[in-house]
mmCIF file of C-alpha atoms in Angstrom:
data_model
loop_
_atom_site.group_PDB
_atom_site.id
_atom_site.type_symbol
_atom_site.label_atom_id
_atom_site.label_comp_id
_atom_site.label_asym_id
_atom_site.label_seq_id
_atom_site.Cartn_x
_atom_site.Cartn_y
_atom_site.Cartn_z
ATOM 1 C CA MET A 30 81.526 197.606 150.828
ATOM 2 C CA SER A 31 85.117 198.910 150.826
ATOM 3 C CA MET A 32 88.316 197.077 149.936
ATOM 4 C CA LYS A 33 90.080 195.456 152.860
ATOM 5 C CA VAL A 34 93.501 194.686 151.435
ATOM 6 C CA LYS A 35 95.250 192.578 154.058
ATOM 7 C CA GLY A 36 98.728 193.385 152.817
ATOM 8 C CA ILE A 37 100.812 194.703 149.956
ATOM 9 C CA GLY A 38 103.233 192.305 148.343
ATOM 10 C CA ILE A 39 105.967 192.287 145.737
ATOM 11 C CA ASN A 40 107.268 189.485 143.570
ATOM 12 C CA ALA A 41 110.671 187.864 143.806
ATOM 13 C CA HIS A 42 111.747 187.652 140.160
ATOM 14 C CA PRO A 43 112.943 184.152 139.132
ATOM 15 C CA ALA A 44 115.166 185.323 136.267
ATOM 16 C CA ARG A 45 117.011 187.686 138.611
ATOM 17 C CA ILE A 46 117.464 185.086 141.372
ATOM 18 C CA ASP A 47 118.195 182.264 138.919
ATOM 19 C CA GLY A 48 118.601 179.571 141.554
ATOM 20 C CA GLU A 49 120.884 181.561 143.873
ATOM 21 C CA ILE A 50 119.510 181.596 147.395
ATOM 22 C CA ARG A 51 121.940 184.421 148.237
ATOM 23 C CA LYS A 52 120.168 186.706 145.774
ATOM 24 C CA LEU A 53 116.795 185.792 147.249
ATOM 25 C CA GLU A 54 118.112 186.650 150.697
ATOM 26 C CA GLU A 55 119.295 190.056 149.447
ATOM 27 C CA ASP A 56 115.896 190.765 147.928
ATOM 28 C CA LEU A 57 113.979 189.679 151.026
ATOM 29 C CA LYS A 58 116.085 192.026 153.173
ATOM 30 C CA PHE A 59 115.350 194.849 150.763
ATOM 31 C CA PHE A 60 111.608 194.114 150.631
ATOM 32 C CA GLN A 61 111.335 194.027 154.410
ATOM 33 C CA ASP A 62 113.313 197.235 154.785
ATOM 34 C CA VAL A 63 111.133 199.058 152.235
ATOM 35 C CA GLY A 64 108.009 197.989 154.113
ATOM 36 C CA TYR A 65 106.263 195.244 152.154
ATOM 37 C CA ASP A 66 103.961 192.801 153.940
ATOM 38 C CA TYR A 67 104.118 189.917 151.461
ATOM 39 C CA VAL A 68 106.542 188.487 148.914
ATOM 40 C CA GLU A 69 105.426 186.239 146.054
ATOM 41 C CA ILE A 70 107.911 183.392 145.759
ATOM 42 C CA PRO A 71 108.147 181.555 142.403
ATOM 43 C CA VAL A 72 108.504 177.809 142.891
ATOM 44 C CA ASP A 73 111.409 177.841 140.440
ATOM 45 C CA ALA A 74 113.213 180.886 141.852
ATOM 46 C CA ILE A 75 115.669 178.566 143.564
ATOM 47 C CA ASP A 76 116.230 174.900 142.834
ATOM 48 C CA VAL A 77 113.812 173.004 145.062
ATOM 49 C CA VAL A 78 111.910 170.959 142.432
ATOM 50 C CA TYR A 79 113.693 168.239 140.481
ATOM 51 C CA ARG A 80 111.674 166.235 137.929
ATOM 52 C CA GLY A 81 108.437 167.300 139.512
ATOM 53 C CA ARG A 82 109.528 166.416 143.047
ATOM 54 C CA LEU A 83 110.503 168.555 146.006
ATOM 55 C CA LEU A 84 114.061 168.051 147.215
ATOM 56 C CA PRO A 85 113.764 168.017 151.038
ATOM 57 C CA ARG A 86 117.170 169.464 151.918
ATOM 58 C CA ARG A 87 116.801 172.403 149.520
ATOM 59 C CA LEU A 88 113.272 173.009 150.785
ATOM 60 C CA ARG A 89 114.544 173.034 154.382
ATOM 61 C CA ALA A 90 117.159 175.638 153.476
ATOM 62 C CA LEU A 91 114.533 177.822 151.819
ATOM 63 C CA LYS A 92 112.130 177.546 154.761
ATOM 64 C CA GLU A 93 114.899 178.467 157.165
ATOM 65 C CA LEU A 94 115.691 181.551 155.074
ATOM 66 C CA LEU A 95 112.063 182.663 154.806
ATOM 67 C CA SER A 96 111.539 182.268 158.546
ATOM 68 C CA ARG A 97 114.192 184.917 159.287
ATOM 69 C CA PHE A 98 111.992 187.695 157.941
ATOM 70 C CA GLU A 99 108.832 189.313 159.238
ATOM 71 C CA LEU A 100 107.166 188.744 155.908
ATOM 72 C CA ASN A 101 104.252 186.679 154.684
ATOM 73 C CA TYR A 102 104.324 184.790 151.403
ATOM 74 C CA THR A 103 102.314 183.872 148.349
ATOM 75 C CA VAL A 104 103.553 181.500 145.638
ATOM 76 C CA HIS A 105 103.751 181.644 141.842
ATOM 77 C CA ALA A 106 103.807 178.551 139.637
ATOM 78 C CA PRO A 107 107.040 177.519 137.923
ATOM 79 C CA LEU A 108 107.432 178.464 134.266
ATOM 80 C CA ALA A 109 107.411 174.792 133.230
ATOM 81 C CA LEU A 110 103.943 174.102 134.647
ATOM 82 C CA ASP A 111 101.346 173.738 131.883
ATOM 83 C CA LEU A 112 98.383 171.387 132.119
ATOM 84 C CA ARG A 113 97.467 171.938 128.459
ATOM 85 C CA THR A 114 99.917 169.329 127.290
ATOM 86 C CA ARG A 115 99.612 165.701 126.244
ATOM 87 C CA GLU A 116 103.311 165.024 126.508
ATOM 88 C CA ASP A 117 104.353 164.220 130.079
ATOM 89 C CA HIS A 118 100.899 165.101 131.383
ATOM 90 C CA GLU A 119 101.323 162.912 134.446
ATOM 91 C CA LEU A 120 104.616 164.669 135.148
ATOM 92 C CA GLN A 121 102.816 168.013 134.882
ATOM 93 C CA LEU A 122 100.292 166.839 137.477
ATOM 94 C CA GLU A 123 103.167 165.707 139.689
ATOM 95 C CA LEU A 124 104.788 169.136 139.328
ATOM 96 C CA PHE A 125 101.477 170.806 140.215
ATOM 97 C CA ARG A 126 101.160 168.665 143.360
ATOM 98 C CA ALA A 127 104.737 169.488 144.336
ATOM 99 C CA SER A 128 104.015 173.187 143.822
ATOM 100 C CA LEU A 129 100.941 173.031 146.051
ATOM 101 C CA CYS A 130 102.948 171.166 148.665
ATOM 102 C CA PHE A 131 105.670 173.834 148.386
ATOM 103 C CA THR A 132 103.026 176.498 148.998
ATOM 104 C CA ALA A 133 101.779 174.804 152.153
ATOM 105 C CA GLU A 134 105.301 174.058 153.388
ATOM 106 C CA ILE A 135 106.320 177.728 153.375
ATOM 107 C CA GLY A 136 103.102 178.749 155.106
ATOM 108 C CA ALA A 137 101.493 180.424 152.104
ATOM 109 C CA GLU A 138 97.807 180.232 151.229
ATOM 110 C CA ILE A 139 97.825 181.461 147.603
ATOM 111 C CA PHE A 140 99.213 179.550 144.619
ATOM 112 C CA VAL A 141 99.112 181.445 141.309
ATOM 113 C CA TYR A 142 98.737 179.456 138.085
ATOM 114 C CA HIS A 143 98.813 181.001 134.592
ATOM 115 C CA TYR A 144 95.686 180.241 132.564
ATOM 116 C CA GLY A 145 97.525 180.700 129.292
ATOM 117 C CA ARG A 146 95.374 180.946 126.162
ATOM 118 C CA LYS A 147 92.194 179.081 125.360
ATOM 119 C CA GLY A 148 92.785 177.061 122.232
ATOM 120 C CA SER A 149 90.723 175.369 119.541
ATOM 121 C CA ASP A 150 91.538 171.808 120.670
ATOM 122 C CA PRO A 151 88.756 170.668 123.047
ATOM 123 C CA ASP A 152 90.878 167.757 124.276
ATOM 124 C CA LEU A 153 93.579 170.116 125.579
ATOM 125 C CA GLU A 154 90.940 172.313 127.238
ATOM 126 C CA GLU A 155 89.517 169.212 128.892
ATOM 127 C CA LEU A 156 92.977 168.256 130.144
ATOM 128 C CA LEU A 157 93.224 171.676 131.791
ATOM 129 C CA TYR A 158 89.751 171.445 133.296
ATOM 130 C CA GLN A 159 90.223 167.924 134.642
ATOM 131 C CA GLY A 160 93.698 168.737 135.916
ATOM 132 C CA ILE A 161 92.639 171.830 137.853
ATOM 133 C CA SER A 162 89.594 169.993 139.202
ATOM 134 C CA GLU A 163 91.843 167.214 140.482
ATOM 135 C CA MET A 164 94.366 169.637 141.948
ATOM 136 C CA ALA A 165 91.549 171.537 143.661
ATOM 137 C CA SER A 166 90.891 168.552 145.918
ATOM 138 C CA TYR A 167 94.546 168.334 146.910
ATOM 139 C CA ALA A 168 94.646 172.091 147.487
ATOM 140 C CA THR A 169 91.685 171.779 149.848
ATOM 141 C CA GLU A 170 93.526 169.144 151.887
ATOM 142 C CA LEU A 171 96.538 171.464 152.173
ATOM 143 C CA GLY A 172 94.571 174.634 152.909
ATOM 144 C CA VAL A 173 95.810 176.281 149.706
ATOM 145 C CA LEU A 174 93.832 178.409 147.246
ATOM 146 C CA ILE A 175 94.651 177.989 143.543
ATOM 147 C CA CYS A 176 94.319 181.375 141.832
ATOM 148 C CA VAL A 177 94.162 181.152 138.035
ATOM 149 C CA GLU A 178 95.797 184.206 136.469
ATOM 150 C CA ASN A 179 94.855 185.993 133.263
ATOM 151 C CA ILE A 180 97.819 186.760 131.044
ATOM 152 C CA GLU A 181 98.004 189.102 128.083
ATOM 153 C CA ILE A 182 97.491 186.458 125.399
ATOM 154 C CA ASP A 183 93.816 185.921 126.247
ATOM 155 C CA THR A 184 90.808 187.767 127.572
ATOM 156 C CA ILE A 185 89.924 188.262 131.210
ATOM 157 C CA GLN A 186 86.481 186.806 130.491
ATOM 158 C CA ASN A 187 87.885 183.427 129.439
ATOM 159 C CA VAL A 188 89.561 183.082 132.837
ATOM 160 C CA VAL A 189 86.359 184.127 134.618
ATOM 161 C CA ASP A 190 84.405 181.548 132.624
ATOM 162 C CA PHE A 191 86.958 178.864 133.437
ATOM 163 C CA VAL A 192 86.937 179.544 137.184
ATOM 164 C CA ARG A 193 83.120 179.555 137.117
ATOM 165 C CA GLN A 194 83.155 176.234 135.244
ATOM 166 C CA VAL A 195 85.510 174.574 137.735
ATOM 167 C CA ALA A 196 83.272 175.793 140.577
ATOM 168 C CA LYS A 197 85.530 174.723 143.459
ATOM 169 C CA GLU A 198 85.985 176.611 146.713
ATOM 170 C CA SER A 199 89.732 176.119 146.430
ATOM 171 C CA VAL A 200 89.934 177.713 142.950
ATOM 172 C CA GLY A 201 89.657 181.469 142.442
ATOM 173 C CA MET A 202 91.198 184.058 140.145
ATOM 174 C CA THR A 203 94.338 186.139 140.165
ATOM 175 C CA LEU A 204 93.407 189.341 138.363
ATOM 176 C CA ASP A 205 96.500 190.777 136.707
ATOM 177 C CA LEU A 206 95.704 194.373 135.772
ATOM 178 C CA GLY A 207 98.753 194.867 133.556
ATOM 179 C CA HIS A 208 98.008 191.733 131.553
ATOM 180 C CA GLY A 209 94.342 192.638 131.322
ATOM 181 C CA TYR A 210 95.056 196.106 129.967
ATOM 182 C CA LEU A 211 97.337 194.747 127.229
ATOM 183 C CA ALA A 212 94.775 192.106 126.284
ATOM 184 C CA ALA A 213 91.961 194.659 126.180
ATOM 185 C CA GLY A 214 93.824 196.744 123.618
ATOM 186 C CA TYR A 215 94.679 193.767 121.444
ATOM 187 C CA PHE A 216 91.464 191.733 121.634
ATOM 188 C CA GLY A 217 89.190 194.759 121.729
ATOM 189 C CA PHE A 218 87.251 194.467 124.982
ATOM 190 C CA ASP A 219 86.424 197.052 127.647
ATOM 191 C CA PHE A 220 89.096 196.702 130.329
ATOM 192 C CA LEU A 221 87.167 198.228 133.227
ATOM 193 C CA GLU A 222 83.983 196.343 132.360
ATOM 194 C CA ALA A 223 85.989 193.104 132.308
ATOM 195 C CA VAL A 224 87.364 193.937 135.774
ATOM 196 C CA ARG A 225 83.812 194.526 136.969
ATOM 197 C CA GLN A 226 82.711 191.151 135.614
ATOM 198 C CA ALA A 227 85.677 189.406 137.253
ATOM 199 C CA ARG A 228 85.078 190.902 140.710
ATOM 200 C CA PRO A 229 83.107 187.995 142.258
ATOM 201 C CA TYR A 230 85.903 185.552 141.432
ATOM 202 C CA VAL A 231 89.003 187.584 142.295
ATOM 203 C CA ARG A 232 90.988 186.251 145.262
ATOM 204 C CA HIS A 233 94.409 187.717 144.447
ATOM 205 C CA ILE A 234 95.585 190.799 142.523
ATOM 206 C CA HIS A 235 98.720 191.619 140.543
ATOM 207 C CA VAL A 236 99.462 195.248 139.692
ATOM 208 C CA SER A 237 102.064 196.422 137.191
ATOM 209 C CA ASP A 238 102.067 199.072 134.487
ATOM 210 C CA ASN A 239 102.579 199.244 130.729
ATOM 211 C CA PHE A 240 101.429 201.310 127.757
ATOM 212 C CA GLY A 241 98.834 198.926 126.364
ATOM 213 C CA ARG A 242 100.922 198.276 123.243
ATOM 214 C CA PHE A 243 100.790 194.546 122.514
ATOM 215 C CA GLU A 244 103.884 192.811 121.155
ATOM 216 C CA GLU A 245 102.556 190.251 118.651
ATOM 217 C CA THR A 246 105.674 188.093 118.912
ATOM 218 C CA ARG A 247 104.233 187.013 122.256
ATOM 219 C CA LEU A 248 101.521 185.079 120.397
ATOM 220 C CA VAL A 249 104.014 183.457 118.056
ATOM 221 C CA SER A 250 106.429 182.152 120.674
ATOM 222 C CA TYR A 251 107.191 183.061 124.257
ATOM 223 C CA GLU A 252 110.822 182.099 123.689
ATOM 224 C CA LEU A 253 111.107 184.460 120.702
ATOM 225 C CA TYR A 254 109.396 187.179 122.697
ATOM 226 C CA LYS A 255 111.967 186.867 125.497
ATOM 227 C CA GLN A 256 114.751 187.274 122.947
ATOM 228 C CA ILE A 257 113.639 190.835 122.174
ATOM 229 C CA PRO A 258 115.897 193.015 124.351
ATOM 230 C CA TYR A 259 113.911 194.537 127.198
ATOM 231 C CA ARG A 260 115.493 197.936 126.612
ATOM 232 C CA ARG A 261 114.122 197.890 123.063
ATOM 233 C CA ARG A 262 110.592 197.054 124.192
ATOM 234 C CA LEU A 263 110.825 199.690 126.913
ATOM 235 C CA ALA A 264 111.948 202.389 124.490
ATOM 236 C CA LEU A 265 109.011 201.557 122.225
ATOM 237 C CA GLY A 266 106.593 200.979 125.104
ATOM 238 C CA LYS A 267 105.647 197.524 123.825
ATOM 239 C CA GLY A 268 104.613 194.387 125.650
ATOM 240 C CA ASP A 269 104.364 193.341 129.280
ATOM 241 C CA LEU A 270 106.936 195.764 130.686
ATOM 242 C CA HIS A 271 106.274 195.182 134.392
ATOM 243 C CA LEU A 272 106.637 198.867 135.210
ATOM 244 C CA PRO A 273 105.832 200.225 138.674
ATOM 245 C CA PRO A 274 102.226 201.395 139.075
ATOM 246 C CA GLY A 275 101.962 204.949 137.795
ATOM 247 C CA TRP A 276 104.815 204.701 135.293
ATOM 248 C CA GLY A 277 102.647 203.669 132.348
ATOM 249 C CA GLU A 278 99.047 204.030 131.223
ATOM 250 C CA VAL A 279 97.142 201.235 132.992
ATOM 251 C CA PRO A 280 94.163 202.773 134.857
ATOM 252 C CA TRP A 281 94.923 200.650 137.889
ATOM 253 C CA GLU A 282 93.400 203.088 140.361
ATOM 254 C CA GLU A 283 90.063 202.998 138.529
ATOM 255 C CA ALA A 284 90.229 199.208 138.315
ATOM 256 C CA LEU A 285 90.848 198.845 142.045
ATOM 257 C CA ARG A 286 87.869 201.078 142.806
ATOM 258 C CA LEU A 287 85.672 198.534 141.045
ATOM 259 C CA LEU A 288 86.853 195.687 143.273
ATOM 260 C CA LYS A 289 84.674 196.500 146.249
ATOM 261 C CA GLY A 290 84.820 193.936 149.024
ATOM 262 C CA TYR A 291 88.197 192.532 148.005
ATOM 263 C CA GLU A 292 90.005 191.170 151.076
ATOM 264 C CA GLY A 293 93.170 189.604 149.714
ATOM 265 C CA VAL A 294 96.767 190.582 148.989
ATOM 266 C CA LEU A 295 97.712 193.255 146.450
ATOM 267 C CA THR A 296 100.988 192.203 144.812
ATOM 268 C CA LEU A 297 103.097 194.728 142.900
ATOM 269 C CA GLU A 298 104.657 192.721 140.110
ATOM 270 C CA TYR A 299 107.207 195.165 138.727
ATOM 271 C CA TYR A 300 110.919 194.712 138.052
ATOM 272 C CA HIS A 301 111.968 196.093 141.426
ATOM 273 C CA HIS A 302 115.706 195.777 140.753
ATOM 274 C CA ARG A 303 115.399 198.460 138.030
ATOM 275 C CA TYR A 304 113.795 200.910 140.463
ATOM 276 C CA LEU A 305 115.744 200.628 143.695
ATOM 277 C CA PRO A 306 116.063 204.423 144.252
ATOM 278 C CA GLU A 307 112.298 204.884 143.762
ATOM 279 C CA ALA A 308 111.152 201.814 145.715
ATOM 280 C CA ARG A 309 109.882 203.616 148.818
ATOM 281 C CA ASP A 310 108.036 206.241 146.794
ATOM 282 C CA ILE A 311 106.392 203.533 144.662
ATOM 283 C CA LEU A 312 105.080 201.697 147.715
ATOM 284 C CA SER A 313 104.003 204.945 149.397
ATOM 285 C CA ARG A 314 102.004 205.979 146.348
ATOM 286 C CA VAL A 315 100.160 202.653 146.233
ATOM 287 C CA LYS A 316 99.410 202.812 149.962
ATOM 288 C CA ALA A 317 98.084 206.350 149.613
ATOM 289 C CA GLU A 318 95.858 205.354 146.705
ATOM 290 C CA LEU A 319 94.484 202.362 148.604
ATOM 291 C CA GLN A 320 93.668 204.601 151.568
ATOM 292 C CA LYS A 321 91.900 207.043 149.265
ATOM 293 C CA ILE A 322 89.879 204.233 147.676
ATOM 294 C CA LYS A 323 88.927 202.855 151.098
ATOM 295 C CA GLU A 324 87.718 206.266 152.263
ATOM 296 C CA GLN A 325 85.734 206.876 149.076
ATOM 297 C CA GLN A 326 84.079 203.449 149.247
ATOM 298 C CA SER A 327 83.223 203.925 152.923
ATOM 299 C CA GLU A 328 81.371 207.147 152.101
ATOM 300 C CA ILE A 329 79.120 205.448 149.567
#
């Protein structure tokens, strides 16, 4: 059974947009011109959520902007969303509901939520489990699929186990290949075997590149990690660099070959604004590789 990717997407980067709808408009024009099918919109890219609630007039302005383009959309959770927290837990649930509503309002079907890292406190893990289970029911009402994403501070298998435990039709997995490759090097698991094990649960894919060199500050504090200048990490090839596919060492082509039967969106999650001159070539290379994979899988 061959892959049937229904579109190639790219992410709108929240730190670049930083609340300015003008910058989002510029990026959407660029993405459409380059030839993308989808754009992943972070809930917090522009200011539409205030204290866990959608602000109708800002949401209307965003929807009007998005409707001008011949693009489809997926949605990424805001940075503040974290169900593993006792403090303001009800507010976190409110923010999650608002994010799901945001997803439905802009006509998207996929909402990406970071799994984070499994901890040693069973009460916090139960908060996550109960929270996602509750949100799954709301997602079903809205026609939205929650896709729990692996990030580099934990194993792919822990996310697979969590999605299997939740066992809801409206909860699947976002497989992030860049994150998975970094985690494999640090935690010592077989990256491609982990991808193979994840395959039945994958409903969304992120692709970016790096060199598999984990930056341990990421485990100490995300805020400290972000203070390390990107140009320093790039020069040393360390951390989640969000390079274009093919610019690092992630075996993303091999990983995609293992995902037979996948029918969702393939989102390129690289820092596009650093690679404007190469943007068309980057997309062309990914399209060519997908075509090659499809042909090879059809022959089997």
